Coordinates of C-alpha atoms and ligand atoms in Angstrom, one line a residue:
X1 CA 184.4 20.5 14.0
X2 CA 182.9 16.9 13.4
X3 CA 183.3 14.9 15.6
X4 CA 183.4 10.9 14.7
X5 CA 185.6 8.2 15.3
X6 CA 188.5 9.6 15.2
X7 CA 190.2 6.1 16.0
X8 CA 193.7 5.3 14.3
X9 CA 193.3 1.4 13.4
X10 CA 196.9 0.8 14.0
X11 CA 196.7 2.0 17.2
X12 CA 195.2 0.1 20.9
X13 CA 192.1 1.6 21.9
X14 CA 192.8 4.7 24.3
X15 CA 189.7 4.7 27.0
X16 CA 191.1 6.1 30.4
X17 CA 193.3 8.5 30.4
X18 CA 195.2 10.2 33.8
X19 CA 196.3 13.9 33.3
X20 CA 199.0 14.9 36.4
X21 CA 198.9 19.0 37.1
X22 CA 196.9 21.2 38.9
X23 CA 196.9 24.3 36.5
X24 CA 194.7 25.8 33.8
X25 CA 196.6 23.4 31.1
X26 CA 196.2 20.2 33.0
X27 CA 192.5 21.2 32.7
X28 CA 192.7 22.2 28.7
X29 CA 194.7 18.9 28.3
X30 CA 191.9 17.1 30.2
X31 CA 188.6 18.8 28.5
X32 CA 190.5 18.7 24.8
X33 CA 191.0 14.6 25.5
X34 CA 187.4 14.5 26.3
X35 CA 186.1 15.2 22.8
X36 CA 187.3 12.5 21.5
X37 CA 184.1 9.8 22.7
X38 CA 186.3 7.1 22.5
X39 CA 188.2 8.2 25.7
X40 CA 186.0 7.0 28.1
X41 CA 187.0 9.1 31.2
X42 CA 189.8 11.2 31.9
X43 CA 191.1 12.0 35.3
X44 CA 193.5 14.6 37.0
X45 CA 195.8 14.4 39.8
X46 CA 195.4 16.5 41.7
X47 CA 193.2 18.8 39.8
X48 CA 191.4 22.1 40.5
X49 CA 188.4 23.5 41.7
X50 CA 187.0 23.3 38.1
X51 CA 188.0 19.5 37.6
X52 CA 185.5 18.3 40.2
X53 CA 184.7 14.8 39.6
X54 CA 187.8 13.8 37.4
X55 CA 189.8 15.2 40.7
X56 CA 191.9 12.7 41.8
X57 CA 193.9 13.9 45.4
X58 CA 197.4 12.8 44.8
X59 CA 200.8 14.4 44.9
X60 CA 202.3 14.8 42.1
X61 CA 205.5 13.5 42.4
X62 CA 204.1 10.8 44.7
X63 CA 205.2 7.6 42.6
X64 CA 203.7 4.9 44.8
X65 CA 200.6 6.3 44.5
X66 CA 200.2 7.2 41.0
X67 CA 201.2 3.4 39.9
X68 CA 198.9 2.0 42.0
X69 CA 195.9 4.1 40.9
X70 CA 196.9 3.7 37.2
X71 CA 197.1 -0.2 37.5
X72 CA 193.7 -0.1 40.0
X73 CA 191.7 1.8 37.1
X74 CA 193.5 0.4 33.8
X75 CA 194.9 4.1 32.9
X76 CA 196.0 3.7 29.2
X77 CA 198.2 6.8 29.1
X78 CA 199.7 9.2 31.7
X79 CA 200.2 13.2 30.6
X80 CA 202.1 14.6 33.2
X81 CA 201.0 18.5 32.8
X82 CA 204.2 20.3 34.9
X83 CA 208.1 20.6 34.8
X84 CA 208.4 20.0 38.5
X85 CA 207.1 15.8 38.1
X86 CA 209.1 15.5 35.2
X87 CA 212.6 16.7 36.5
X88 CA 211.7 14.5 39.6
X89 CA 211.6 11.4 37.3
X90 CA 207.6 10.4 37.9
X91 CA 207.9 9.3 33.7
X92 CA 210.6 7.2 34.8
X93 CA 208.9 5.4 37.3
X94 CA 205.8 5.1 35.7
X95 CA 207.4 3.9 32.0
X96 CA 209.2 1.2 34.4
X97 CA 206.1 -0.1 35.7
X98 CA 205.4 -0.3 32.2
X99 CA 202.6 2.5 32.2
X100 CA 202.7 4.8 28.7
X101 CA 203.4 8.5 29.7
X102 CA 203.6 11.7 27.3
X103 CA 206.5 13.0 29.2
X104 CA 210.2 13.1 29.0
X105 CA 212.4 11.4 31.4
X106 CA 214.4 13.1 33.6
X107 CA 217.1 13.3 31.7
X108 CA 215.0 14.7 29.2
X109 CA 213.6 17.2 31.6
X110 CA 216.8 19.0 32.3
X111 CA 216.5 20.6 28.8
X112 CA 214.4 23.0 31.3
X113 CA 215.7 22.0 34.6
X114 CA 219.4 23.2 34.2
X115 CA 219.7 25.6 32.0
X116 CA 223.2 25.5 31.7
X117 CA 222.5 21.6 30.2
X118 CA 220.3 22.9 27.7
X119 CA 223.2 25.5 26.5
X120 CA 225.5 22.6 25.5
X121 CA 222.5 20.9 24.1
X122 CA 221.7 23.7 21.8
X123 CA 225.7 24.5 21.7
X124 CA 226.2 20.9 20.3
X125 CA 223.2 20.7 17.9
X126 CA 223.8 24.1 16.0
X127 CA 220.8 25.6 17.4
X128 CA 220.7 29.4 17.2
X129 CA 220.7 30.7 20.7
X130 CA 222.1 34.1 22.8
X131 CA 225.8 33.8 23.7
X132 CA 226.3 32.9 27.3
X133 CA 228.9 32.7 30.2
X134 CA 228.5 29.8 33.1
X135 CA 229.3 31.0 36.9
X136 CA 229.5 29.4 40.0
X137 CA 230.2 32.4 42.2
X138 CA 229.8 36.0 42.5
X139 CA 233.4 36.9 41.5
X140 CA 233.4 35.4 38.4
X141 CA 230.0 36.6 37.6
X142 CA 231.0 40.5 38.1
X143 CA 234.2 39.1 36.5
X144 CA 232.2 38.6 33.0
X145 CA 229.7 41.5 33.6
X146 CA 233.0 44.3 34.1
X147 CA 234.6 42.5 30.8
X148 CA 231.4 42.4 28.2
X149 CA 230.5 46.0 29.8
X150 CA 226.8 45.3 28.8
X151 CA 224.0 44.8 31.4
X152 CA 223.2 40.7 30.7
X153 CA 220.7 38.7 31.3
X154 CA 220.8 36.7 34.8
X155 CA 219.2 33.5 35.0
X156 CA 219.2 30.6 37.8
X157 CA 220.7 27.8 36.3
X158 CA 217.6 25.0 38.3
X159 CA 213.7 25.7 38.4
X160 CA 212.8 28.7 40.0
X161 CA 209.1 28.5 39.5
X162 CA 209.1 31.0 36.5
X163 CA 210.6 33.7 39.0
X164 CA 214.6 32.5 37.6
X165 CA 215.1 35.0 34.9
X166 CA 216.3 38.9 35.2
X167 CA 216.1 40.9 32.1
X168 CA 218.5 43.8 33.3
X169 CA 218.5 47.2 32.2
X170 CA 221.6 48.6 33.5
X171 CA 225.2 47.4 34.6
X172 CA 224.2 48.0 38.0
X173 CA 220.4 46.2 37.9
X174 CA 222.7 43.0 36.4
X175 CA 224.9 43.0 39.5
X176 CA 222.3 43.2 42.0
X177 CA 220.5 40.4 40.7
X178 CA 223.6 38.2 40.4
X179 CA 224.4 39.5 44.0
X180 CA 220.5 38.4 45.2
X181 CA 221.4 35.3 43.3
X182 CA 224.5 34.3 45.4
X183 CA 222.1 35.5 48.4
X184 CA 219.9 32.9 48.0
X185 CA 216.8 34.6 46.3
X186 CA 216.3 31.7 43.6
X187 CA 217.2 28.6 46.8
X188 CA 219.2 26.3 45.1
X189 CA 218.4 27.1 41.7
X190 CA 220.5 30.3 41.6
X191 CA 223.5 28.7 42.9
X192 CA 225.0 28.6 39.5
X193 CA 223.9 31.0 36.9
X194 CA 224.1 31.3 33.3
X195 CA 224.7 35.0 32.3
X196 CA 223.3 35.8 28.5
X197 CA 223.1 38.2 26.0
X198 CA 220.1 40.3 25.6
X199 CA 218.0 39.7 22.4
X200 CA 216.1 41.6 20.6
X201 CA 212.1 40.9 19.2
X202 CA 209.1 39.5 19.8
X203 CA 208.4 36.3 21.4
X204 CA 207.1 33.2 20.4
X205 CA 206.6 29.7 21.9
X206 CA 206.4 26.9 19.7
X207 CA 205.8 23.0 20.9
X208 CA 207.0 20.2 19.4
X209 CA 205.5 16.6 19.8
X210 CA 207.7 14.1 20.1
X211 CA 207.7 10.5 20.5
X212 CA 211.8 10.0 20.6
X213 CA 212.3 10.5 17.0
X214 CA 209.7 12.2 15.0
X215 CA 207.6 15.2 15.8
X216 CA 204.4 17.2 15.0
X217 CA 204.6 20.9 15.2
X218 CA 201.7 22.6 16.8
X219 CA 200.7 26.0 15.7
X220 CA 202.8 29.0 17.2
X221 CA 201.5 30.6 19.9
X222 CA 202.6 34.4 21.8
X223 CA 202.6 34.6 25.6
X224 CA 202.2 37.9 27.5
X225 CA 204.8 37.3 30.0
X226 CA 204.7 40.9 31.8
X227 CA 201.9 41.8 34.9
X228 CA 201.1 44.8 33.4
X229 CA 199.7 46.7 30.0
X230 CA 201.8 47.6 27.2
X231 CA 204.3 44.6 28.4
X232 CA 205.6 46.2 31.2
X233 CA 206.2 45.0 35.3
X234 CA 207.3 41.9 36.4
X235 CA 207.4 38.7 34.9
X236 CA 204.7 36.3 35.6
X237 CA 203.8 32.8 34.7
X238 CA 201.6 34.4 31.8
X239 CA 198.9 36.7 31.8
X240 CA 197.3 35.7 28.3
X241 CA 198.1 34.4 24.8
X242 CA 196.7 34.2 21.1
X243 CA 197.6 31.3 18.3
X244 CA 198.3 31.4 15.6
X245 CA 201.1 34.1 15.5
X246 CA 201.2 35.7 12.3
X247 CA 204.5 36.2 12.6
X248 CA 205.9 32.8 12.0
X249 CA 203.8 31.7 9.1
X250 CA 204.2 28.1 7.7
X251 CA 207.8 28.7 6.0
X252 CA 209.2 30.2 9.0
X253 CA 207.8 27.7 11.4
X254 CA 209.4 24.7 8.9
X255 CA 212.6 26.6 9.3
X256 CA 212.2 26.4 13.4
X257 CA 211.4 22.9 12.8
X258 CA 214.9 22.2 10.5
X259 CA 217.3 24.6 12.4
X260 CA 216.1 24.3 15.7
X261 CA 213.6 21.5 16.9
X262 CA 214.6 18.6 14.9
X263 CA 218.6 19.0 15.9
X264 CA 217.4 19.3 19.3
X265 CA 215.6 15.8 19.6
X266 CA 218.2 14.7 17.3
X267 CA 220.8 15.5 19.7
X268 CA 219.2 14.5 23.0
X269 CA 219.0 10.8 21.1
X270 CA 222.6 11.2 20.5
X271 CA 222.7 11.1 24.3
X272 CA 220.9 8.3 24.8
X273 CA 217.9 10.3 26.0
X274 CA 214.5 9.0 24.2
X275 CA 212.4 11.8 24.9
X276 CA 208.3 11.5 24.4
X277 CA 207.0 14.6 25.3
X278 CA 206.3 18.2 24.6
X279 CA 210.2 20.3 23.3
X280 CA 208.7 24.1 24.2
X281 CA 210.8 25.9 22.2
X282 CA 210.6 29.5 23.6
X283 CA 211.7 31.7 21.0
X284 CA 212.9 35.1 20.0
X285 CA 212.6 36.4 16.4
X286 CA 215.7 38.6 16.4
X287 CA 216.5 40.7 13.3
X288 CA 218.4 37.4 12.1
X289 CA 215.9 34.9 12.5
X290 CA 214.8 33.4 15.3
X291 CA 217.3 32.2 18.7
X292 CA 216.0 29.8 21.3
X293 CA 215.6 31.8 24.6
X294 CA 214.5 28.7 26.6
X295 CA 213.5 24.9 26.2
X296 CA 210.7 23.9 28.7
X297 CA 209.7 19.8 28.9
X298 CA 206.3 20.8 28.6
X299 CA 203.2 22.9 27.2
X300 CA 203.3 26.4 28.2
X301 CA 200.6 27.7 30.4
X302 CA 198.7 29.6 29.0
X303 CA 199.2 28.5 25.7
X304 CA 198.4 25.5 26.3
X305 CA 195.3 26.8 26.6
X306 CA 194.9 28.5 24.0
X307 CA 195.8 26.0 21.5
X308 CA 193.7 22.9 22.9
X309 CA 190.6 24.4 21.3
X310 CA 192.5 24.6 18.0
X311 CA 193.4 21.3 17.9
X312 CA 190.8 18.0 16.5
X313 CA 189.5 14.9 18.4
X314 CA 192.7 13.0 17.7
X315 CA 194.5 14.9 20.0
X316 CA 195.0 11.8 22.0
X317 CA 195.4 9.4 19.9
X318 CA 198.6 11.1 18.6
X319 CA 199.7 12.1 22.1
X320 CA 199.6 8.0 22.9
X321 CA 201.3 7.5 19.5
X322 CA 204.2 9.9 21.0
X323 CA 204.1 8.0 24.3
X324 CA 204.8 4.2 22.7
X325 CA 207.3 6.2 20.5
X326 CA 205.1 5.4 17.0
X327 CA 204.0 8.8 16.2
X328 CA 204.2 7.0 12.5
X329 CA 201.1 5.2 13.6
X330 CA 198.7 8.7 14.4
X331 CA 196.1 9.8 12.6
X332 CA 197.2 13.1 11.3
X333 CA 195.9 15.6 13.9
X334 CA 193.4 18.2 12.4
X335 CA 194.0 21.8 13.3
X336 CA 191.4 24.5 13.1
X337 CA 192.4 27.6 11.1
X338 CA 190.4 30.0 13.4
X339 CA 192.0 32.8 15.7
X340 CA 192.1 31.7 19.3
X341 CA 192.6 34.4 22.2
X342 CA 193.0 33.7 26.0
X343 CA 192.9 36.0 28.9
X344 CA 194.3 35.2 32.5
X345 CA 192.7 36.9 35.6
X346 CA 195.3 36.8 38.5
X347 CA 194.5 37.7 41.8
X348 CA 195.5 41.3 43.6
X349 CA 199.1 41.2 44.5
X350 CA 200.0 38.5 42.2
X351 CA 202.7 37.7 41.6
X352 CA 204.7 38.6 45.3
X353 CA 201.8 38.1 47.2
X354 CA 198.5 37.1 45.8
X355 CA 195.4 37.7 47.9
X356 CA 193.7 34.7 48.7
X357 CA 190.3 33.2 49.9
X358 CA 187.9 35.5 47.8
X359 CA 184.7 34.0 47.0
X360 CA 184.4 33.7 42.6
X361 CA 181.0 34.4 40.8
X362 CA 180.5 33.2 37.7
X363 CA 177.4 33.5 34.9
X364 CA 179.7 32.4 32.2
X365 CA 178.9 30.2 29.9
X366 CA 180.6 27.6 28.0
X367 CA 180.2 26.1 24.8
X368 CA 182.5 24.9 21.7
X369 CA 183.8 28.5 21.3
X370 CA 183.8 29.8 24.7
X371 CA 186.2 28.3 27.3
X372 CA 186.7 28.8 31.0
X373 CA 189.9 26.6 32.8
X374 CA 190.9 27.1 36.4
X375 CA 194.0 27.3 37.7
X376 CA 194.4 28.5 41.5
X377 CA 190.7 27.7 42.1
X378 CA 189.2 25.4 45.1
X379 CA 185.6 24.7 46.3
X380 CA 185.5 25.1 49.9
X381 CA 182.9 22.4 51.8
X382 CA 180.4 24.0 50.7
X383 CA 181.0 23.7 47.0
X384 CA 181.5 27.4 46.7
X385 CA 184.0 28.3 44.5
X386 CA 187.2 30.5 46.1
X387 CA 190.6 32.1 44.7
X388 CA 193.3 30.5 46.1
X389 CA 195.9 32.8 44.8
X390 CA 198.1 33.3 41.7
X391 CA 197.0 32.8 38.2
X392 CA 193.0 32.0 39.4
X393 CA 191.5 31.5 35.9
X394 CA 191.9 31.8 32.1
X395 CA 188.9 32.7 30.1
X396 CA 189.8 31.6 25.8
X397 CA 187.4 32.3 23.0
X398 CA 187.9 31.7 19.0
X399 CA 186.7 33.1 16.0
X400 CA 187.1 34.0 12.6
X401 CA 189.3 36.8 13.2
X402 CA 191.4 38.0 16.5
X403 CA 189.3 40.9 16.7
X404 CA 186.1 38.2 17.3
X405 CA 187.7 36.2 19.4
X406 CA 189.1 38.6 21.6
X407 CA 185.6 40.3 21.8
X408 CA 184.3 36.8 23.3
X409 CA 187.3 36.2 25.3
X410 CA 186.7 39.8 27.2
X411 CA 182.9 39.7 27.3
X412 CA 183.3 36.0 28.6
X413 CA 185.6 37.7 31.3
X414 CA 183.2 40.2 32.4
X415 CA 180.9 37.0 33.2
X416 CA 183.1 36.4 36.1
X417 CA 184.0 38.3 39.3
X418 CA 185.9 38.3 42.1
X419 CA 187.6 40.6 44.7
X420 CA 190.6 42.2 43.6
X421 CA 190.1 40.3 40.1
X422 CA 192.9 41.7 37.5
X423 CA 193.7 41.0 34.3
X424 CA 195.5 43.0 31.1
X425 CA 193.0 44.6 28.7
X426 CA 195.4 44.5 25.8
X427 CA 196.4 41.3 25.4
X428 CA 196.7 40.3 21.8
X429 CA 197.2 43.9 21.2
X430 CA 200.0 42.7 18.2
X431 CA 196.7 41.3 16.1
X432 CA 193.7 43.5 17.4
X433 CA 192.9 46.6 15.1
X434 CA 190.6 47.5 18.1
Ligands
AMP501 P1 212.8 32.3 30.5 O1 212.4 31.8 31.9 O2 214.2 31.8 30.1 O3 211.8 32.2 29.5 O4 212.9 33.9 30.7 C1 211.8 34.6 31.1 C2 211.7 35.8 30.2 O5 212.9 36.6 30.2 C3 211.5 35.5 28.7 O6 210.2 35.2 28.4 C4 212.0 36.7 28.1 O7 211.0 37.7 28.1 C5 213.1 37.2 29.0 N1 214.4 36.7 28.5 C6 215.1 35.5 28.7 N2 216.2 35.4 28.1 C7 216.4 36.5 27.4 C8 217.4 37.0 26.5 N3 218.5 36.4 26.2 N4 217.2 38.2 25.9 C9 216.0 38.9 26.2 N5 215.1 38.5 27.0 C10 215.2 37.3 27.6
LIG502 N1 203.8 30.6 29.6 C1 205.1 30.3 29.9 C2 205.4 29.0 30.4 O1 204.6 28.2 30.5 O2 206.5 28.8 30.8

């Protein structure tokens, strides 16, 4: 992909940049901004051990400080990377002190911060979604479970981390988690639960970019949710991803955009809410088209990084566009028509209790079709590299097909070692024909 001046004329000059996040897509946000030369230095708070020297060491949701470093360097735009920031209002703050962020308010943010708020959201806009009952207590939980007679899916109504959501299997499986709900296994998230019905078909996440009125559509990406091969085990943040999915091709992802994202941003401006951010439209594509599973206020991890790769040099120009609420003023973002594939090594015992403090070695190499990001990585005093638990790293190739990029993506992997590295070997196994 060339890249030149990739400048929009109608837009201000975009030269420092501060990404907020800690994860693997904080640090494809960060490397996909630096291609574009104009952006003269992009920084992340807090960072990662593989964001040394852009690292900035600040809290996330520590307001004070994040104003004051943004005035002190001149920071043109703020990306806040995670959910947690967002629901805790750090846009808001920021957009008063009249920095420009790409991230919803938190207002905006409950779309994936209460999930029973994003139900009437999607209830009110027409957006196809599983039914759903709301409960505050036990009783009335086993209430609705005894009447639908149909094991339903239990999820904490706050953030839970990821860790929110059982998919029962039984009658029985259903009531324990609502009963570990009640319990206090979610904290204060699972104090009011939504129960749903279960859906049927593969999943797909699609993200929206929105500057409070108009969007762009990104290409469609598929998540591998479950620890273990052939999609089984527990949930986990992600274990590894592929874009573009097939599956929704260019007609179906305009009909995602009509029936589902546009009536969503449509209807949170209804409310008042002027959201400039990532809609994360996780999605189902049941047997009569696809239902919205979940909204999130932000790019998925990992498919965030998976797509950054994908995507041209005017990445943030249009993300700045989105944040000033002008998207009409963007150049129109390029996107590559290669296969991208991504694979996430977790460490042993991930995700209940992932082993930490194993020294990483790495031979990898990185160049414009080869990608390492770090996630739960830290350099100890000595600048070696450690595994500080949970999703550690996410190795992403492309190429011309998924079978060549998944090729790279695994021999990339076998680059990099740690003890008690794991990761699935059959991840993209929906587009590989080896
Ligand atoms: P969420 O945090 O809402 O994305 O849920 C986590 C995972 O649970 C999803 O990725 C799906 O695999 C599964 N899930 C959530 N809701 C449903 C549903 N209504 N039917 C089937 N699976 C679901
Ligand atoms: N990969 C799923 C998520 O970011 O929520």
């Amino acid at each position: 992909m060339a890249i030149s001046s990739t400048h929009s004329h109608f837009l201000p000059p975009l030269r420092r940049v501060l990404i907020v996040g800690s994860g693997g897509r904080e640090q494809a946000l960060a490397w996909a901004l630096g291609r574009n030369p104009e952006i003269a230095t992009v920084w992340i708070a807090p960072g990662n051990g593989g964001t040394q020297g852009k690292a900035i060491a600040l809290v996330e949701t520590d307001t004070d400080a994040l104003v004051t470093f943004c005035r002190d360097k001149s920071i043109d735009l703020v990306v806040v990377g995670p959910e947690a920031p967002l629901a805790a209002g750090v846009a808001d703050v920021l957009r008063a002190a009249e920095i420009k962020v790409f991230g919803p308010s938190a207002a905006g943010a409950q779309l994936e911060a209460s999930k029973a708020w994003a139900k009437r959201l999607m209830r009110d806009a027409g957006v196809p979604t599983a039914r759903y009952w709301v409960v505050n207590s036990e009783i009335e939980a086993i209430t609705v479970l005894r009447e639908v007679n149909r094991p339903l899916v239990v999820k904490a109504d706050g953030l839970a981390a990821g860790k929110g959501v059982i998919v029962a299997e039984s009658i029985a499986e259903a009531e324990e988690a609502i009963h570990d709900a009640f319990q206090g296994r979610f904290g204060t998230a699972g104090l009011h639960l939504i129960l749903e019905e279960r859906l049927q078909g593969p999943e797909v996440s699609v993200f929206a970019l929105c500057d409070g009125q108009r969007m762009i559509l990104l290409p469609p990406v598929q998540d591998h949710k479950r620890l273990y091969e052939g999609d089984r085990g527990p949930n986990t943040g992600g274990m590894g991803a592929y874009a573009p999915v097939p599956l929704l091709d260019d007609n179906a992802l305009g009909h995602v955009e009509a029936l589902i994202l546009q009536p969503t941003l449509m209807t949170l401006r209804q409310r008042g809410i002027d959201y400039r951010g990532v809609i994360y439209a996780g999605l189902i594509i049941t047997e009569i088209g696809p239902q919205v599973i979940e909204f999130n206020c932000r790019f998925g991890d990992p498919e965030c990084q998976t797509l950054m790769p994908l995507l041209g040099p005017e990445l943030g120009d249009v993300l700045y566009a989105c944040a000033i609420g002008r998207l009409d003023l963007a150049p129109p973002l390029t996107v590559s028509s290669r296969s991208s594939a991504c694979v996430v090594a977790v460490a042993d015992g991930y995700p209940d209790a992932p082993r930490k403090g194993d020294a990483i070695q790495s031979v990898f190499q990185t160049d414009e079709t080869h990608q390492l990001f770090h996630a739960g990585t830290q350099r100890d005093k000595n600048g070696q590299l450690t595994a500080v638990g949970g999703r550690v790293l996410a190795v992403v190739a492309q190429g011309d097909d998924f079978d060549s990029a998944f090729a790279a993506a695994y021999s990339g992997m076998a680059d990099i070692n740690f003890t008690g590295i794991t990761y699935r070997r059959d991840i993209g196994h929906q587009v590989r024909s080896s």
